Coordinates of C-alpha atoms in Angstrom, one line a residue:
M1186 CA 0.0 0.0 0.0
S1187 CA 1.3 3.4 -0.9
Q1188 CA 1.8 5.7 2.0
D1189 CA 1.3 9.5 1.6
R1190 CA 0.5 12.4 3.9
R1191 CA -3.3 11.5 3.8
S1192 CA -2.7 8.1 5.5
L1193 CA -1.2 9.7 8.6
P1194 CA -2.5 12.5 10.8
P1195 CA -0.3 15.7 11.2
L1196 CA 2.7 14.8 13.4
E1197 CA 2.0 17.8 15.7
T1198 CA -1.4 16.4 16.7
L1199 CA 0.3 13.2 17.9
V1200 CA 2.9 15.2 19.9
F1201 CA 0.0 17.2 21.5
F1202 CA -1.9 14.0 22.2
N1203 CA 1.1 12.3 23.8
T1204 CA 1.8 15.3 26.0
V1205 CA -1.9 15.6 27.1
M1206 CA -1.9 11.9 28.1
K1207 CA 1.4 12.2 29.9
R1208 CA 0.5 15.4 31.8
G1209 CA -3.1 14.4 32.5
G1210 CA -5.0 17.2 30.8
F1211 CA -5.1 20.1 28.4
S1212 CA -4.1 22.8 30.9
A1213 CA -1.3 20.8 32.3
A1214 CA 0.1 20.1 28.8
A1215 CA 0.0 23.7 27.6
P1216 CA 3.1 25.0 29.4
E1217 CA 5.2 22.1 28.2
L1218 CA 4.0 22.7 24.6
M1219 CA 4.4 26.4 25.1
V1220 CA 0.9 27.2 23.8
S1221 CA -2.4 28.1 25.3
Q1222 CA -4.9 25.6 26.6
A1223 CA -7.2 26.5 23.7
A1224 CA -4.4 25.7 21.2
V1225 CA -4.0 22.3 22.9
S1226 CA -7.7 21.7 22.6
K1227 CA -7.7 22.7 18.9
R1228 CA -4.9 20.3 18.0
I1229 CA -6.6 17.4 19.8
R1230 CA -9.9 18.2 18.0
Q1231 CA -7.9 18.1 14.7
L1232 CA -6.7 14.6 15.6
E1233 CA -10.2 13.5 16.6
D1234 CA -11.6 14.8 13.3
W1235 CA -8.9 12.8 11.5
L1236 CA -9.8 9.7 13.5
G1237 CA -13.5 10.2 13.3
T1238 CA -14.0 9.5 17.0
P1239 CA -13.6 11.5 20.3
L1240 CA -10.4 11.0 22.4
F1241 CA -11.6 13.0 25.4
D1242 CA -14.9 13.6 27.2
R1243 CA -15.0 17.3 27.5
G1244 CA -18.3 17.3 29.5
A1245 CA -16.5 16.9 32.8
R1246 CA -14.5 19.6 34.6
H1247 CA -11.4 17.9 33.3
A1248 CA -11.0 16.2 29.9
V1249 CA -11.3 12.5 30.5
P1250 CA -9.6 10.1 28.1
T1251 CA -11.9 7.8 26.2
D1252 CA -11.2 4.1 25.7
T1253 CA -9.8 4.9 22.3
A1254 CA -7.3 7.4 23.8
R1255 CA -6.2 4.9 26.3
R1256 CA -5.6 2.3 23.6
L1257 CA -3.6 4.8 21.5
E1258 CA -1.5 6.1 24.4
E1259 CA 1.3 3.6 24.4
P1260 CA 1.6 3.1 20.6
V1261 CA 1.8 6.8 20.0
R1262 CA 4.4 7.2 22.8
L1263 CA 6.5 4.4 21.4
A1264 CA 6.3 5.7 17.9
L1265 CA 7.4 9.2 18.9
D1266 CA 10.2 7.8 21.0
Y1267 CA 11.4 5.7 18.1
L1268 CA 11.2 8.6 15.7
T1269 CA 13.1 10.8 18.1
A1270 CA 15.8 8.2 18.6
S1271 CA 16.2 7.6 14.9
L1272 CA 16.5 11.3 14.1
D1273 CA 19.1 11.7 16.9
T1274 CA 21.3 9.1 15.3
A1275 CA 21.2 10.9 12.0
R1276 CA 21.6 14.5 13.3
V1277 CA 25.0 16.1 12.8
T1278 CA 26.3 17.5 16.1
D1279 CA 29.4 18.9 17.7
T1280 CA 32.3 16.5 17.0
D1281 CA 33.7 17.3 20.5
T1282 CA 30.7 15.8 22.1
L1283 CA 30.7 12.1 23.1
H1284 CA 27.7 10.1 22.2
I1285 CA 26.7 7.1 24.3
A1286 CA 23.5 5.1 24.1
A1287 CA 21.7 2.7 26.5
N1288 CA 18.1 1.4 27.0
G1289 CA 15.8 3.2 29.2
A1290 CA 16.3 1.2 32.4
V1291 CA 20.1 1.2 32.2
S1292 CA 20.1 5.0 31.5
M1293 CA 17.7 5.7 34.4
F1294 CA 19.1 3.5 37.1
W1295 CA 22.7 2.9 36.2
L1296 CA 24.2 5.3 33.6
Y1297 CA 22.9 8.7 34.7
P1298 CA 24.3 8.6 38.3
R1299 CA 27.7 7.7 36.9
L1300 CA 27.6 10.4 34.3
Q1301 CA 26.9 12.9 37.1
A1302 CA 30.0 11.7 38.9
F1303 CA 32.0 11.9 35.6
A1304 CA 30.7 15.5 35.0
T1305 CA 32.5 16.7 38.2
S1306 CA 35.7 14.9 37.5
P1307 CA 38.9 16.4 35.9
D1308 CA 38.1 14.3 32.7
A1309 CA 34.7 15.8 32.2
C1310 CA 33.5 16.6 28.7
N1311 CA 30.3 17.1 26.8
V1312 CA 28.3 13.8 26.7
S1313 CA 25.1 13.3 24.7
V1314 CA 23.0 10.3 25.8
L1315 CA 20.7 8.5 23.5
T1316 CA 18.0 6.5 25.4
A1317 CA 16.1 3.9 23.3
D1318 CA 14.6 0.5 23.9
D1319 CA 14.8 -0.4 20.2
P1320 CA 18.1 -2.4 19.9
S1321 CA 18.7 -1.1 16.4
A1322 CA 19.0 2.4 17.7
L1323 CA 21.8 1.3 20.0
T1324 CA 24.1 0.4 17.1
A1325 CA 24.1 3.6 15.2
D1326 CA 27.3 4.7 13.4
T1327 CA 27.2 8.0 15.2
L1328 CA 27.8 6.5 18.7
D1329 CA 31.1 6.5 20.5
L1330 CA 30.0 4.1 23.2
A1331 CA 26.9 2.0 23.8
I1332 CA 25.7 -0.3 26.5
H1333 CA 24.3 -3.5 25.0
Y1334 CA 22.4 -6.4 26.6
G1335 CA 23.0 -9.9 25.5
E1336 CA 25.4 -12.9 25.6
A1337 CA 27.9 -11.0 23.4
P1338 CA 28.4 -7.6 21.8
P1339 CA 26.4 -7.0 18.6
Q1340 CA 28.0 -7.7 15.2
G1341 CA 30.6 -5.0 14.4
W1342 CA 31.1 -4.0 18.0
T1343 CA 33.5 -5.0 20.7
G1344 CA 33.8 -4.2 24.4
T1345 CA 34.0 -5.2 28.0
P1346 CA 31.3 -6.8 30.2
L1347 CA 29.9 -4.3 32.8
F1348 CA 28.1 -7.0 34.9
D1349 CA 26.3 -10.3 34.7
E1350 CA 22.5 -10.3 35.1
T1351 CA 20.7 -11.6 38.1
I1352 CA 16.9 -11.2 38.2
T1353 CA 15.2 -11.1 41.6
P1354 CA 11.6 -10.2 42.7
A1355 CA 11.7 -7.1 44.8
A1356 CA 9.4 -4.8 46.8
T1357 CA 9.5 -2.2 49.5
P1358 CA 10.3 -3.4 53.0
A1359 CA 6.7 -2.6 54.1
V1360 CA 5.3 -4.7 51.3
A1361 CA 7.8 -7.5 51.9
T1362 CA 6.8 -7.7 55.6
A1363 CA 3.1 -8.0 54.9
L1364 CA 3.4 -10.0 51.7
A1365 CA 1.5 -13.1 53.0
D1366 CA -1.4 -10.8 54.0
N1367 CA -1.8 -9.3 50.6
P1368 CA -2.3 -12.2 48.1
D1369 CA -3.8 -9.8 45.5
L1370 CA -0.8 -7.5 45.4
P1371 CA 0.2 -7.7 41.8
L1372 CA 3.4 -8.7 39.9
L1373 CA 4.4 -5.6 38.0
D1374 CA 5.1 -6.6 34.4
Y1375 CA 6.3 -4.6 31.4
P1376 CA 6.3 -5.0 27.6
R1377 CA 9.1 -7.1 26.2
L1378 CA 10.4 -4.8 23.5
G1379 CA 13.5 -7.0 23.1
P1380 CA 13.0 -10.8 22.4
N1381 CA 15.7 -11.6 25.0
W1382 CA 14.2 -9.6 27.9
I1383 CA 12.9 -11.5 30.9
N1384 CA 9.5 -10.6 32.2
W1385 CA 7.2 -12.2 34.8
R1386 CA 5.8 -14.8 32.5
I1387 CA 9.3 -16.2 31.8
W1388 CA 10.3 -15.9 35.5
C1389 CA 7.2 -17.8 36.6
D1390 CA 7.9 -20.5 34.0
R1391 CA 11.3 -21.0 35.5
R1392 CA 10.2 -20.7 39.1
A1393 CA 6.9 -22.4 38.8
D1394 CA 7.2 -23.7 42.4
S1395 CA 7.3 -20.1 43.8
P1396 CA 4.2 -18.8 45.6
L1397 CA 4.6 -15.6 43.7
A1398 CA 3.6 -17.4 40.5
D1399 CA -0.1 -17.4 41.7
R1400 CA -0.3 -13.7 42.0
P1401 CA -2.2 -11.4 39.5
V1402 CA -0.1 -9.7 36.9
E1403 CA -0.4 -6.0 35.9
T1404 CA 1.4 -4.6 32.9
C1405 CA 3.1 -1.3 33.3
R1406 CA 4.1 1.2 30.6
S1407 CA 7.8 0.3 30.8
Y1408 CA 10.4 -1.5 32.9
G1409 CA 11.2 1.8 34.7
H1410 CA 7.5 2.3 35.4
S1411 CA 7.3 -1.1 37.1
I1412 CA 10.2 -0.2 39.3
G1413 CA 8.6 3.1 40.1
R1414 CA 5.4 1.5 41.1
A1415 CA 7.2 -1.0 43.3
L1416 CA 9.0 1.9 45.0
A1417 CA 5.5 3.3 45.7
G1418 CA 4.4 0.1 47.4
E1419 CA 2.0 -0.9 44.6
G1420 CA 3.4 -4.4 43.8
I1421 CA 6.4 -6.6 43.2
A1422 CA 8.8 -5.8 40.4
L1423 CA 11.6 -7.8 38.8
A1424 CA 14.8 -6.2 39.8
S1425 CA 17.8 -6.6 37.5
L1426 CA 20.9 -6.8 39.5
P1427 CA 23.4 -5.2 39.8
M1428 CA 21.7 -2.5 37.7
L1429 CA 19.5 -1.7 40.6
D1430 CA 22.0 -2.4 43.4
T1431 CA 21.7 1.2 44.6
L1432 CA 18.0 0.7 45.4
V1433 CA 18.7 -2.6 47.1
T1434 CA 21.7 -1.6 49.1
S1435 CA 19.9 1.5 50.3
G1436 CA 17.0 -0.7 51.5
R1437 CA 14.4 1.0 49.3
L1438 CA 13.8 -2.4 47.7
V1439 CA 14.3 -5.8 49.2
P1440 CA 14.3 -9.3 47.6
V1441 CA 11.1 -11.2 48.1
G1442 CA 11.8 -14.3 46.0
A1443 CA 14.5 -16.6 44.5
D1444 CA 17.1 -15.2 42.2
L1445 CA 17.2 -16.1 38.6
K1446 CA 20.7 -15.9 37.0
T1447 CA 20.7 -15.5 33.3
T1448 CA 23.4 -16.1 30.7
R1449 CA 23.2 -12.5 29.6
R1450 CA 25.3 -9.5 30.4
Y1451 CA 25.4 -5.8 30.0
W1452 CA 28.4 -4.7 27.9
L1453 CA 30.1 -1.4 27.4
N1454 CA 31.0 -1.5 23.7
H1455 CA 32.4 0.6 20.8
R1456 CA 32.5 0.0 17.1
L1457 CA 35.2 -2.1 15.6
A1458 CA 35.4 0.1 12.6
A1459 CA 36.1 3.3 14.4
P1460 CA 38.8 3.9 17.1
L1461 CA 37.6 5.6 20.3
Q1462 CA 38.0 9.4 20.4
P1463 CA 40.7 10.4 23.0
N1464 CA 38.1 12.0 25.2
A1465 CA 36.0 8.8 25.2
I1466 CA 38.7 6.7 26.9
P1467 CA 38.4 8.5 30.3
L1468 CA 34.6 8.0 30.2
Q1469 CA 35.0 4.4 29.2
R1470 CA 37.4 3.9 32.2
A1471 CA 35.1 5.7 34.6
L1472 CA 32.1 3.5 33.6
L1473 CA 34.2 0.3 33.9
A1474 CA 35.4 1.3 37.4
P1475 CA 34.1 -1.1 40.1
S1476 CA 33.3 1.6 42.6
S1477 CA 29.8 3.0 42.9
P1478 CA 29.1 6.5 41.8
S1479 CA 29.5 9.1 44.5

């Protein structure tokens, strides 16, 4: 089928829709979009006209998403994230800036704290981070370094293991203490955007004798969202160690089930075809250092 501009709504309407869903309303989205509330409503109406169905119930005091809007929320967010990541890999930027990529969970829980420590070191330099859960985005030619997940570096890349993977169910101490009294407390799952990711279904298949396997499962928007809900006491998440060691050693999350050791690792890699820039070597060394970020 031939695709032309008539087969897709205006991109701006999807950006406005994504922001409204993220912020919870037209008024809350307006400052982020740097327009008025009326302009937000106009763009949403434009998307509704293109779709031929309402996305929000405007009869209430606050615009309430319809079932159609809730079904579209995740696909639109993922599509915009993928488009942003793809454009970032193609955009020409300052050659003095280092470019490093990682998936969302690694960036949020492991990479950013270490980059903060690196930014205050004598070796500090400009670092641009590409965060993407699409594996193909993490192998772009524009990257100096990338953190990959798997049993070996991707084809055309080489590097050093950062850490092996151990998966353990985890919850807050308060939830862990009262776990037996809350049989309906859910297992917080997440979409498997990579075929080698381990989610609750796979964990329960391998730990079928665990009492956790009988609990209800709720799917979160992402792996990071599942950890956030676990930290809020809303369920049990699968903690990937040592990526989440900081949360476990601080006592914010505690193990509540048996570990599952996988054959996969997280790797810090660079492209075989391109030598590392001189200013990338100190960053590589800092990320491979065994000490925790200060």
